[in-house]
Amino acid sequence: MTDTTTAISMFERIGGRATIDALVDRFYDRMDTLPEAKIIRAMHADDLGPIRDVLKRYLTEWTGGPRLYTPEKGHPRLRQRHFGFSIGDAERDAWMLCMRGAMEQTITDAVARQDLDKALSSLADWMRNLP
């Protein structure tokens, strides 16, 4: 028996575009309302609409879906794009708190959710730019 999860993209495993859209919406809803997320909410504009769209396009592509981000924005260069923000453990943890809650609300496949959590945790760790 072969492991079919390696042949299927994360995008497909979690439910495609509808799930990415719901995930990002729940993520920013949590960021906008959780007191624990205040530290990262302050890094964003009052209107979260434009950044929601950017994250939806980025995560769609990052998880193996259609190329929606790079044709418009170019290479993600995530750390470079975030250097203007102080990102340490507290910011990473707040971001992951919002993302984990959003994943719980939107991704029904527990194994896919765990795999995505692992990948996003690594990404969040890499984004830190404070000692």
mmCIF file of N, CA and C in Angstrom:
data_model
loop_
_atom_site.group_PDB
_atom_site.id
_atom_site.type_symbol
_atom_site.label_atom_id
_atom_site.label_comp_id
_atom_site.label_asym_id
_atom_site.label_seq_id
_atom_site.Cartn_x
_atom_site.Cartn_y
_atom_site.Cartn_z
ATOM 1 N N MET A 1 0.844 -1.178 0.000
ATOM 2 C CA MET A 1 0.000 0.000 0.000
ATOM 3 C C MET A 1 0.892 1.245 0.000
ATOM 4 N N THR A 2 0.542 2.203 -0.815
ATOM 5 C CA THR A 2 1.322 3.434 -0.869
ATOM 6 C C THR A 2 0.652 4.517 -0.043
ATOM 7 N N ASP A 3 1.445 5.490 0.363
ATOM 8 C CA ASP A 3 0.921 6.624 1.124
ATOM 9 C C ASP A 3 0.415 7.662 0.135
ATOM 10 N N THR A 4 -0.902 7.774 0.017
ATOM 11 C CA THR A 4 -1.483 8.694 -0.966
ATOM 12 C C THR A 4 -1.426 10.148 -0.513
ATOM 13 N N THR A 5 -1.163 10.407 0.767
ATOM 14 C CA THR A 5 -1.128 11.794 1.233
ATOM 15 C C THR A 5 0.030 12.562 0.623
ATOM 16 N N THR A 6 1.097 11.862 0.189
ATOM 17 C CA THR A 6 2.227 12.571 -0.411
ATOM 18 C C THR A 6 1.911 13.025 -1.834
ATOM 19 N N ALA A 7 0.931 12.390 -2.481
ATOM 20 C CA ALA A 7 0.587 12.750 -3.844
ATOM 21 C C ALA A 7 -0.499 13.833 -3.901
ATOM 22 N N ILE A 8 -1.124 14.084 -2.786
ATOM 23 C CA ILE A 8 -2.209 15.066 -2.739
ATOM 24 C C ILE A 8 -1.695 16.307 -2.021
ATOM 25 N N SER A 9 -1.917 17.463 -2.615
ATOM 26 C CA SER A 9 -1.432 18.703 -1.997
ATOM 27 C C SER A 9 -2.190 18.997 -0.705
ATOM 28 N N MET A 10 -1.562 19.774 0.144
ATOM 29 C CA MET A 10 -2.223 20.211 1.364
ATOM 30 C C MET A 10 -3.493 20.999 1.012
ATOM 31 N N PHE A 11 -3.412 21.769 -0.045
ATOM 32 C CA PHE A 11 -4.573 22.536 -0.519
ATOM 33 C C PHE A 11 -5.772 21.612 -0.706
ATOM 34 N N GLU A 12 -5.554 20.485 -1.380
ATOM 35 C CA GLU A 12 -6.626 19.519 -1.616
ATOM 36 C C GLU A 12 -7.022 18.807 -0.328
ATOM 37 N N ARG A 13 -6.044 18.462 0.490
ATOM 38 C CA ARG A 13 -6.316 17.720 1.724
ATOM 39 C C ARG A 13 -7.227 18.494 2.664
ATOM 40 N N ILE A 14 -7.073 19.813 2.719
ATOM 41 C CA ILE A 14 -7.872 20.580 3.674
ATOM 42 C C ILE A 14 -9.211 21.041 3.108
ATOM 43 N N GLY A 15 -9.406 20.910 1.805
ATOM 44 C CA GLY A 15 -10.699 21.266 1.230
ATOM 45 C C GLY A 15 -10.672 22.389 0.217
ATOM 46 N N GLY A 16 -9.482 22.779 -0.223
ATOM 47 C CA GLY A 16 -9.378 23.735 -1.309
ATOM 48 C C GLY A 16 -9.669 25.177 -0.920
ATOM 49 N N ARG A 17 -10.079 25.915 -1.924
ATOM 50 C CA ARG A 17 -10.243 27.370 -1.785
ATOM 51 C C ARG A 17 -11.266 27.763 -0.722
ATOM 52 N N ALA A 18 -12.364 27.042 -0.643
ATOM 53 C CA ALA A 18 -13.388 27.380 0.350
ATOM 54 C C ALA A 18 -12.815 27.285 1.765
ATOM 55 N N THR A 19 -12.001 26.275 2.000
ATOM 56 C CA THR A 19 -11.412 26.117 3.326
ATOM 57 C C THR A 19 -10.366 27.192 3.594
ATOM 58 N N ILE A 20 -9.539 27.497 2.604
ATOM 59 C CA ILE A 20 -8.549 28.574 2.769
ATOM 60 C C ILE A 20 -9.264 29.881 3.084
ATOM 61 N N ASP A 21 -10.307 30.198 2.343
ATOM 62 C CA ASP A 21 -11.052 31.442 2.583
ATOM 63 C C ASP A 21 -11.621 31.475 3.997
ATOM 64 N N ALA A 22 -12.226 30.380 4.428
ATOM 65 C CA ALA A 22 -12.800 30.318 5.774
ATOM 66 C C ALA A 22 -11.705 30.377 6.840
ATOM 67 N N LEU A 23 -10.608 29.686 6.592
ATOM 68 C CA LEU A 23 -9.479 29.688 7.530
ATOM 69 C C LEU A 23 -8.963 31.104 7.756
ATOM 70 N N VAL A 24 -8.723 31.814 6.684
ATOM 71 C CA VAL A 24 -8.196 33.182 6.798
ATOM 72 C C VAL A 24 -9.224 34.106 7.453
ATOM 73 N N ASP A 25 -10.481 33.962 7.105
ATOM 74 C CA ASP A 25 -11.508 34.793 7.733
ATOM 75 C C ASP A 25 -11.584 34.523 9.234
ATOM 76 N N ARG A 26 -11.576 33.262 9.635
ATOM 77 C CA ARG A 26 -11.606 32.938 11.072
ATOM 78 C C ARG A 26 -10.331 33.424 11.761
ATOM 79 N N PHE A 27 -9.181 33.311 11.079
ATOM 80 C CA PHE A 27 -7.908 33.788 11.636
ATOM 81 C C PHE A 27 -7.992 35.277 11.970
ATOM 82 N N TYR A 28 -8.417 36.085 10.996
ATOM 83 C CA TYR A 28 -8.477 37.524 11.238
ATOM 84 C C TYR A 28 -9.610 37.898 12.182
ATOM 85 N N ASP A 29 -10.694 37.141 12.202
ATOM 86 C CA ASP A 29 -11.744 37.377 13.191
ATOM 87 C C ASP A 29 -11.182 37.178 14.603
ATOM 88 N N ARG A 30 -10.405 36.131 14.775
ATOM 89 C CA ARG A 30 -9.793 35.856 16.076
ATOM 90 C C ARG A 30 -8.778 36.950 16.428
ATOM 91 N N MET A 31 -7.979 37.351 15.458
ATOM 92 C CA MET A 31 -6.998 38.405 15.711
ATOM 93 C C MET A 31 -7.699 39.694 16.136
ATOM 94 N N ASP A 32 -8.842 39.936 15.553
ATOM 95 C CA ASP A 32 -9.583 41.170 15.806
ATOM 96 C C ASP A 32 -10.293 41.163 17.161
ATOM 97 N N THR A 33 -10.489 39.983 17.754
ATOM 98 C CA THR A 33 -11.295 39.904 18.970
ATOM 99 C C THR A 33 -10.592 39.340 20.199
ATOM 100 N N LEU A 34 -9.586 38.516 20.018
ATOM 101 C CA LEU A 34 -8.932 37.904 21.179
ATOM 102 C C LEU A 34 -7.990 38.884 21.872
ATOM 103 N N PRO A 35 -8.140 39.052 23.179
ATOM 104 C CA PRO A 35 -7.211 39.932 23.903
ATOM 105 C C PRO A 35 -5.751 39.481 23.757
ATOM 106 N N GLU A 36 -5.539 38.167 23.661
ATOM 107 C CA GLU A 36 -4.177 37.628 23.521
ATOM 108 C C GLU A 36 -3.545 37.999 22.187
ATOM 109 N N ALA A 37 -4.360 38.428 21.234
ATOM 110 C CA ALA A 37 -3.862 38.773 19.896
ATOM 111 C C ALA A 37 -3.635 40.270 19.728
ATOM 112 N N LYS A 38 -3.877 41.032 20.766
ATOM 113 C CA LYS A 38 -3.751 42.489 20.688
ATOM 114 C C LYS A 38 -2.370 42.911 20.159
ATOM 115 N N ILE A 39 -1.339 42.185 20.549
ATOM 116 C CA ILE A 39 0.033 42.516 20.156
ATOM 117 C C ILE A 39 0.234 42.432 18.639
ATOM 118 N N ILE A 40 -0.436 41.487 17.998
ATOM 119 C CA ILE A 40 -0.281 41.391 16.543
ATOM 120 C C ILE A 40 -1.354 42.193 15.803
ATOM 121 N N ARG A 41 -2.495 42.374 16.437
ATOM 122 C CA ARG A 41 -3.536 43.194 15.800
ATOM 123 C C ARG A 41 -3.035 44.617 15.583
ATOM 124 N N ALA A 42 -2.229 45.097 16.533
ATOM 125 C CA ALA A 42 -1.685 46.459 16.459
ATOM 126 C C ALA A 42 -0.746 46.649 15.271
ATOM 127 N N MET A 43 -0.264 45.569 14.693
ATOM 128 C CA MET A 43 0.644 45.641 13.546
ATOM 129 C C MET A 43 -0.113 45.819 12.230
ATOM 130 N N HIS A 44 -1.428 45.740 12.274
ATOM 131 C CA HIS A 44 -2.246 45.748 11.068
ATOM 132 C C HIS A 44 -3.059 47.036 10.952
ATOM 133 N N ALA A 45 -3.452 47.349 9.746
ATOM 134 C CA ALA A 45 -4.319 48.495 9.495
ATOM 135 C C ALA A 45 -5.691 48.244 10.110
ATOM 136 N N ASP A 46 -6.438 49.303 10.302
ATOM 137 C CA ASP A 46 -7.792 49.162 10.841
ATOM 138 C C ASP A 46 -8.640 48.247 9.964
ATOM 139 N N ASP A 47 -8.530 48.419 8.658
ATOM 140 C CA ASP A 47 -9.280 47.610 7.699
ATOM 141 C C ASP A 47 -8.470 46.361 7.357
ATOM 142 N N LEU A 48 -8.948 45.211 7.792
ATOM 143 C CA LEU A 48 -8.247 43.953 7.542
ATOM 144 C C LEU A 48 -8.586 43.339 6.184
ATOM 145 N N GLY A 49 -9.504 43.948 5.450
ATOM 146 C CA GLY A 49 -9.934 43.404 4.165
ATOM 147 C C GLY A 49 -8.796 43.145 3.192
ATOM 148 N N PRO A 50 -7.951 44.129 2.918
ATOM 149 C CA PRO A 50 -6.873 43.899 1.955
ATOM 150 C C PRO A 50 -5.888 42.807 2.383
ATOM 151 N N ILE A 51 -5.543 42.766 3.657
ATOM 152 C CA ILE A 51 -4.572 41.755 4.097
ATOM 153 C C ILE A 51 -5.211 40.367 4.136
ATOM 154 N N ARG A 52 -6.508 40.306 4.364
ATOM 155 C CA ARG A 52 -7.195 39.005 4.271
ATOM 156 C C ARG A 52 -7.018 38.437 2.865
ATOM 157 N N ASP A 53 -7.221 39.285 1.866
ATOM 158 C CA ASP A 53 -7.096 38.838 0.482
ATOM 159 C C ASP A 53 -5.674 38.371 0.181
ATOM 160 N N VAL A 54 -4.687 39.099 0.660
ATOM 161 C CA VAL A 54 -3.290 38.720 0.427
ATOM 162 C C VAL A 54 -2.992 37.368 1.069
ATOM 163 N N LEU A 55 -3.411 37.181 2.314
ATOM 164 C CA LEU A 55 -3.137 35.908 2.990
ATOM 165 C C LEU A 55 -3.878 34.755 2.322
ATOM 166 N N LYS A 56 -5.080 34.993 1.853
ATOM 167 C CA LYS A 56 -5.802 33.938 1.136
ATOM 168 C C LYS A 56 -5.035 33.515 -0.111
ATOM 169 N N ARG A 57 -4.551 34.488 -0.859
ATOM 170 C CA ARG A 57 -3.803 34.163 -2.076
ATOM 171 C C ARG A 57 -2.485 33.477 -1.737
ATOM 172 N N TYR A 58 -1.809 33.958 -0.708
ATOM 173 C CA TYR A 58 -0.539 33.354 -0.310
ATOM 174 C C TYR A 58 -0.743 31.904 0.150
ATOM 175 N N LEU A 59 -1.676 31.686 1.073
ATOM 176 C CA LEU A 59 -1.883 30.333 1.589
ATOM 177 C C LEU A 59 -2.396 29.374 0.521
ATOM 178 N N THR A 60 -3.186 29.870 -0.405
ATOM 179 C CA THR A 60 -3.636 29.020 -1.509
ATOM 180 C C THR A 60 -2.426 28.470 -2.250
ATOM 181 N N GLU A 61 -1.518 29.344 -2.607
ATOM 182 C CA GLU A 61 -0.328 28.912 -3.348
ATOM 183 C C GLU A 61 0.617 28.102 -2.472
ATOM 184 N N TRP A 62 0.846 28.537 -1.250
ATOM 185 C CA TRP A 62 1.786 27.885 -0.327
ATOM 186 C C TRP A 62 1.371 26.453 -0.019
ATOM 187 N N THR A 63 0.059 26.194 0.002
ATOM 188 C CA THR A 63 -0.424 24.845 0.293
ATOM 189 C C THR A 63 -0.537 23.976 -0.958
ATOM 190 N N GLY A 64 -0.163 24.506 -2.109
ATOM 191 C CA GLY A 64 -0.169 23.705 -3.323
ATOM 192 C C GLY A 64 -1.328 23.960 -4.253
ATOM 193 N N GLY A 65 -2.080 25.002 -3.998
ATOM 194 C CA GLY A 65 -3.190 25.361 -4.866
ATOM 195 C C GLY A 65 -2.730 26.242 -6.012
ATOM 196 N N PRO A 66 -3.666 26.859 -6.694
ATOM 197 C CA PRO A 66 -3.319 27.722 -7.837
ATOM 198 C C PRO A 66 -2.384 28.862 -7.442
ATOM 199 N N ARG A 67 -1.570 29.257 -8.398
ATOM 200 C CA ARG A 67 -0.635 30.367 -8.183
ATOM 201 C C ARG A 67 -1.399 31.686 -8.230
ATOM 202 N N LEU A 68 -1.772 32.149 -7.072
ATOM 203 C CA LEU A 68 -2.532 33.390 -6.974
ATOM 204 C C LEU A 68 -1.705 34.526 -6.378
ATOM 205 N N TYR A 69 -0.608 34.186 -5.728
ATOM 206 C CA TYR A 69 0.182 35.184 -5.023
ATOM 207 C C TYR A 69 1.350 35.704 -5.865
ATOM 208 N N THR A 70 2.213 34.796 -6.308
ATOM 209 C CA THR A 70 3.450 35.229 -6.973
ATOM 210 C C THR A 70 3.241 35.975 -8.286
ATOM 211 N N PRO A 71 2.224 35.665 -9.081
ATOM 212 C CA PRO A 71 2.065 36.453 -10.315
ATOM 213 C C PRO A 71 1.876 37.950 -10.045
ATOM 214 N N GLU A 72 1.248 38.279 -8.922
ATOM 215 C CA GLU A 72 1.015 39.682 -8.600
ATOM 216 C C GLU A 72 2.086 40.260 -7.697
ATOM 217 N N LYS A 73 2.507 39.506 -6.690
ATOM 218 C CA LYS A 73 3.414 40.019 -5.659
ATOM 219 C C LYS A 73 4.873 39.619 -5.864
ATOM 220 N N GLY A 74 5.122 38.631 -6.701
ATOM 221 C CA GLY A 74 6.484 38.128 -6.854
ATOM 222 C C GLY A 74 6.812 37.145 -5.738
ATOM 223 N N HIS A 75 8.085 36.842 -5.606
ATOM 224 C CA HIS A 75 8.526 35.906 -4.569
ATOM 225 C C HIS A 75 8.063 36.428 -3.212
ATOM 226 N N PRO A 76 7.558 35.552 -2.349
ATOM 227 C CA PRO A 76 7.014 36.020 -1.073
ATOM 228 C C PRO A 76 7.996 36.810 -0.187
ATOM 229 N N ARG A 77 9.245 36.403 -0.117
ATOM 230 C CA ARG A 77 10.228 37.094 0.735
ATOM 231 C C ARG A 77 9.588 37.494 2.071
ATOM 232 N N LEU A 78 8.990 36.519 2.740
ATOM 233 C CA LEU A 78 8.212 36.802 3.943
ATOM 234 C C LEU A 78 9.006 37.531 5.026
ATOM 235 N N ARG A 79 10.197 37.051 5.315
ATOM 236 C CA ARG A 79 10.976 37.728 6.372
ATOM 237 C C ARG A 79 11.276 39.165 5.967
ATOM 238 N N GLN A 80 11.670 39.362 4.743
ATOM 239 C CA GLN A 80 11.975 40.715 4.270
ATOM 240 C C GLN A 80 10.746 41.610 4.367
ATOM 241 N N ARG A 81 9.588 41.099 3.995
ATOM 242 C CA ARG A 81 8.359 41.890 4.029
ATOM 243 C C ARG A 81 7.914 42.208 5.464
ATOM 244 N N HIS A 82 8.409 41.442 6.423
ATOM 245 C CA HIS A 82 8.011 41.635 7.817
ATOM 246 C C HIS A 82 9.095 42.282 8.677
ATOM 247 N N PHE A 83 10.219 42.647 8.097
ATOM 248 C CA PHE A 83 11.303 43.246 8.888
ATOM 249 C C PHE A 83 10.895 44.537 9.582
ATOM 250 N N GLY A 84 9.910 45.233 9.081
ATOM 251 C CA GLY A 84 9.453 46.464 9.711
ATOM 252 C C GLY A 84 8.687 46.231 11.006
ATOM 253 N N PHE A 85 8.436 44.982 11.334
ATOM 254 C CA PHE A 85 7.692 44.625 12.543
ATOM 255 C C PHE A 85 8.595 43.854 13.492
ATOM 256 N N SER A 86 8.477 44.130 14.764
ATOM 257 C CA SER A 86 9.221 43.372 15.773
ATOM 258 C C SER A 86 8.464 42.080 16.032
ATOM 259 N N ILE A 87 9.097 40.972 15.679
ATOM 260 C CA ILE A 87 8.447 39.670 15.830
ATOM 261 C C ILE A 87 9.331 38.789 16.704
ATOM 262 N N GLY A 88 8.852 38.543 17.894
ATOM 263 C CA GLY A 88 9.535 37.661 18.835
ATOM 264 C C GLY A 88 8.633 36.499 19.199
ATOM 265 N N ASP A 89 8.939 35.867 20.310
ATOM 266 C CA ASP A 89 8.144 34.721 20.744
ATOM 267 C C ASP A 89 6.685 35.101 21.014
ATOM 268 N N ALA A 90 6.458 36.251 21.641
ATOM 269 C CA ALA A 90 5.087 36.653 21.979
ATOM 270 C C ALA A 90 4.247 36.862 20.722
ATOM 271 N N GLU A 91 4.825 37.500 19.718
ATOM 272 C CA GLU A 91 4.106 37.743 18.464
ATOM 273 C C GLU A 91 3.854 36.430 17.726
ATOM 274 N N ARG A 92 4.877 35.591 17.683
ATOM 275 C CA ARG A 92 4.710 34.273 17.058
ATOM 276 C C ARG A 92 3.608 33.488 17.752
ATOM 277 N N ASP A 93 3.625 33.486 19.078
ATOM 278 C CA ASP A 93 2.638 32.715 19.834
ATOM 279 C C ASP A 93 1.230 33.255 19.628
ATOM 280 N N ALA A 94 1.081 34.571 19.563
ATOM 281 C CA ALA A 94 -0.236 35.168 19.320
ATOM 282 C C ALA A 94 -0.735 34.805 17.929
ATOM 283 N N TRP A 95 0.169 34.845 16.941
ATOM 284 C CA TRP A 95 -0.194 34.489 15.576
ATOM 285 C C TRP A 95 -0.652 33.035 15.515
ATOM 286 N N MET A 96 0.108 32.155 16.158
ATOM 287 C CA MET A 96 -0.233 30.739 16.144
ATOM 288 C C MET A 96 -1.515 30.467 16.936
ATOM 289 N N LEU A 97 -1.774 31.205 17.996
ATOM 290 C CA LEU A 97 -3.021 31.049 18.734
ATOM 291 C C LEU A 97 -4.209 31.321 17.817
ATOM 292 N N CYS A 98 -4.121 32.404 17.071
ATOM 293 C CA CYS A 98 -5.196 32.737 16.135
ATOM 294 C C CYS A 98 -5.316 31.694 15.033
ATOM 295 N N MET A 99 -4.190 31.259 14.496
ATOM 296 C CA MET A 99 -4.214 30.291 13.404
ATOM 297 C C MET A 99 -4.693 28.929 13.871
ATOM 298 N N ARG A 100 -4.259 28.502 15.037
ATOM 299 C CA ARG A 100 -4.702 27.193 15.532
ATOM 300 C C ARG A 100 -6.207 27.179 15.792
ATOM 301 N N GLY A 101 -6.725 28.248 16.354
ATOM 302 C CA GLY A 101 -8.171 28.326 16.563
ATOM 303 C C GLY A 101 -8.922 28.313 15.252
ATOM 304 N N ALA A 102 -8.392 29.027 14.276
ATOM 305 C CA ALA A 102 -9.020 29.062 12.957
ATOM 306 C C ALA A 102 -8.976 27.683 12.295
ATOM 307 N N MET A 103 -7.858 26.978 12.441
ATOM 308 C CA MET A 103 -7.760 25.630 11.869
ATOM 309 C C MET A 103 -8.760 24.695 12.533
ATOM 310 N N GLU A 104 -8.912 24.803 13.840
ATOM 311 C CA GLU A 104 -9.883 23.961 14.549
ATOM 312 C C GLU A 104 -11.296 24.199 14.031
ATOM 313 N N GLN A 105 -11.591 25.434 13.686
ATOM 314 C CA GLN A 105 -12.933 25.789 13.215
ATOM 315 C C GLN A 105 -13.181 25.399 11.763
ATOM 316 N N THR A 106 -12.131 25.230 10.966
ATOM 317 C CA THR A 106 -12.350 25.098 9.521
ATOM 318 C C THR A 106 -11.827 23.815 8.892
ATOM 319 N N ILE A 107 -10.858 23.161 9.489
ATOM 320 C CA ILE A 107 -10.257 21.973 8.870
ATOM 321 C C ILE A 107 -10.725 20.735 9.619
ATOM 322 N N THR A 108 -11.553 19.948 8.971
ATOM 323 C CA THR A 108 -12.166 18.795 9.625
ATOM 324 C C THR A 108 -11.241 17.585 9.673
ATOM 325 N N ASP A 109 -10.333 17.452 8.735
ATOM 326 C CA ASP A 109 -9.407 16.319 8.699
ATOM 327 C C ASP A 109 -8.303 16.561 9.738
ATOM 328 N N ALA A 110 -8.346 15.785 10.814
ATOM 329 C CA ALA A 110 -7.421 15.991 11.934
ATOM 330 C C ALA A 110 -5.961 15.801 11.532
ATOM 331 N N VAL A 111 -5.683 14.849 10.667
ATOM 332 C CA VAL A 111 -4.298 14.607 10.249
ATOM 333 C C VAL A 111 -3.799 15.761 9.386
ATOM 334 N N ALA A 112 -4.621 16.213 8.465
ATOM 335 C CA ALA A 112 -4.244 17.360 7.634
ATOM 336 C C ALA A 112 -4.052 18.601 8.504
ATOM 337 N N ARG A 113 -4.935 18.793 9.481
ATOM 338 C CA ARG A 113 -4.823 19.940 10.381
ATOM 339 C C ARG A 113 -3.509 19.882 11.156
ATOM 340 N N GLN A 114 -3.146 18.701 11.625
ATOM 341 C CA GLN A 114 -1.889 18.525 12.366
ATOM 342 C C GLN A 114 -0.692 18.796 11.451
ATOM 343 N N ASP A 115 -0.742 18.301 10.234
ATOM 344 C CA ASP A 115 0.358 18.528 9.286
ATOM 345 C C ASP A 115 0.489 20.011 8.939
ATOM 346 N N LEU A 116 -0.634 20.673 8.733
ATOM 347 C CA LEU A 116 -0.596 22.098 8.425
ATOM 348 C C LEU A 116 -0.093 22.890 9.630
ATOM 349 N N ASP A 117 -0.511 22.503 10.812
ATOM 350 C CA ASP A 117 -0.044 23.163 12.033
ATOM 351 C C ASP A 117 1.483 23.067 12.142
ATOM 352 N N LYS A 118 2.005 21.908 11.859
ATOM 353 C CA LYS A 118 3.464 21.717 11.925
ATOM 354 C C LYS A 118 4.177 22.635 10.934
ATOM 355 N N ALA A 119 3.666 22.696 9.719
ATOM 356 C CA ALA A 119 4.281 23.543 8.690
ATOM 357 C C ALA A 119 4.168 25.022 9.049
ATOM 358 N N LEU A 120 3.006 25.441 9.527
ATOM 359 C CA LEU A 120 2.813 26.847 9.899
ATOM 360 C C LEU A 120 3.633 27.217 11.132
ATOM 361 N N SER A 121 3.786 26.279 12.053
ATOM 362 C CA SER A 121 4.620 26.526 13.233
ATOM 363 C C SER A 121 6.067 26.770 12.836
ATOM 364 N N SER A 122 6.553 25.991 11.900
ATOM 365 C CA SER A 122 7.922 26.197 11.405
ATOM 366 C C SER A 122 8.060 27.554 10.730
ATOM 367 N N LEU A 123 7.064 27.911 9.942
ATOM 368 C CA LEU A 123 7.065 29.199 9.267
ATOM 369 C C LEU A 123 7.035 30.343 10.290
ATOM 370 N N ALA A 124 6.192 30.222 11.292
ATOM 371 C CA ALA A 124 6.087 31.259 12.330
ATOM 372 C C ALA A 124 7.389 31.389 13.104
ATOM 373 N N ASP A 125 8.042 30.277 13.398
ATOM 374 C CA ASP A 125 9.348 30.333 14.070
ATOM 375 C C ASP A 125 10.368 31.068 13.219
ATOM 376 N N TRP A 126 10.361 30.791 11.941
ATOM 377 C CA TRP A 126 11.326 31.381 11.012
ATOM 378 C C TRP A 126 11.112 32.890 10.872
ATOM 379 N N MET A 127 9.904 33.345 11.084
ATOM 380 C CA MET A 127 9.589 34.766 10.925
ATOM 381 C C MET A 127 10.103 35.636 12.061
ATOM 382 N N ARG A 128 10.501 35.046 13.178
ATOM 383 C CA ARG A 128 10.983 35.846 14.307
ATOM 384 C C ARG A 128 12.231 36.607 13.906
ATOM 385 N N ASN A 129 12.272 37.872 14.317
ATOM 386 C CA ASN A 129 13.446 38.694 14.018
ATOM 387 C C ASN A 129 13.987 39.398 15.277
ATOM 388 N N LEU A 130 13.508 38.937 16.427
ATOM 389 C CA LEU A 130 14.024 39.422 17.710
ATOM 390 C C LEU A 130 14.732 38.277 18.408
ATOM 391 N N PRO A 131 15.750 38.598 19.210
ATOM 392 C CA PRO A 131 16.438 37.522 19.937
ATOM 393 C C PRO A 131 15.532 36.824 20.939
#
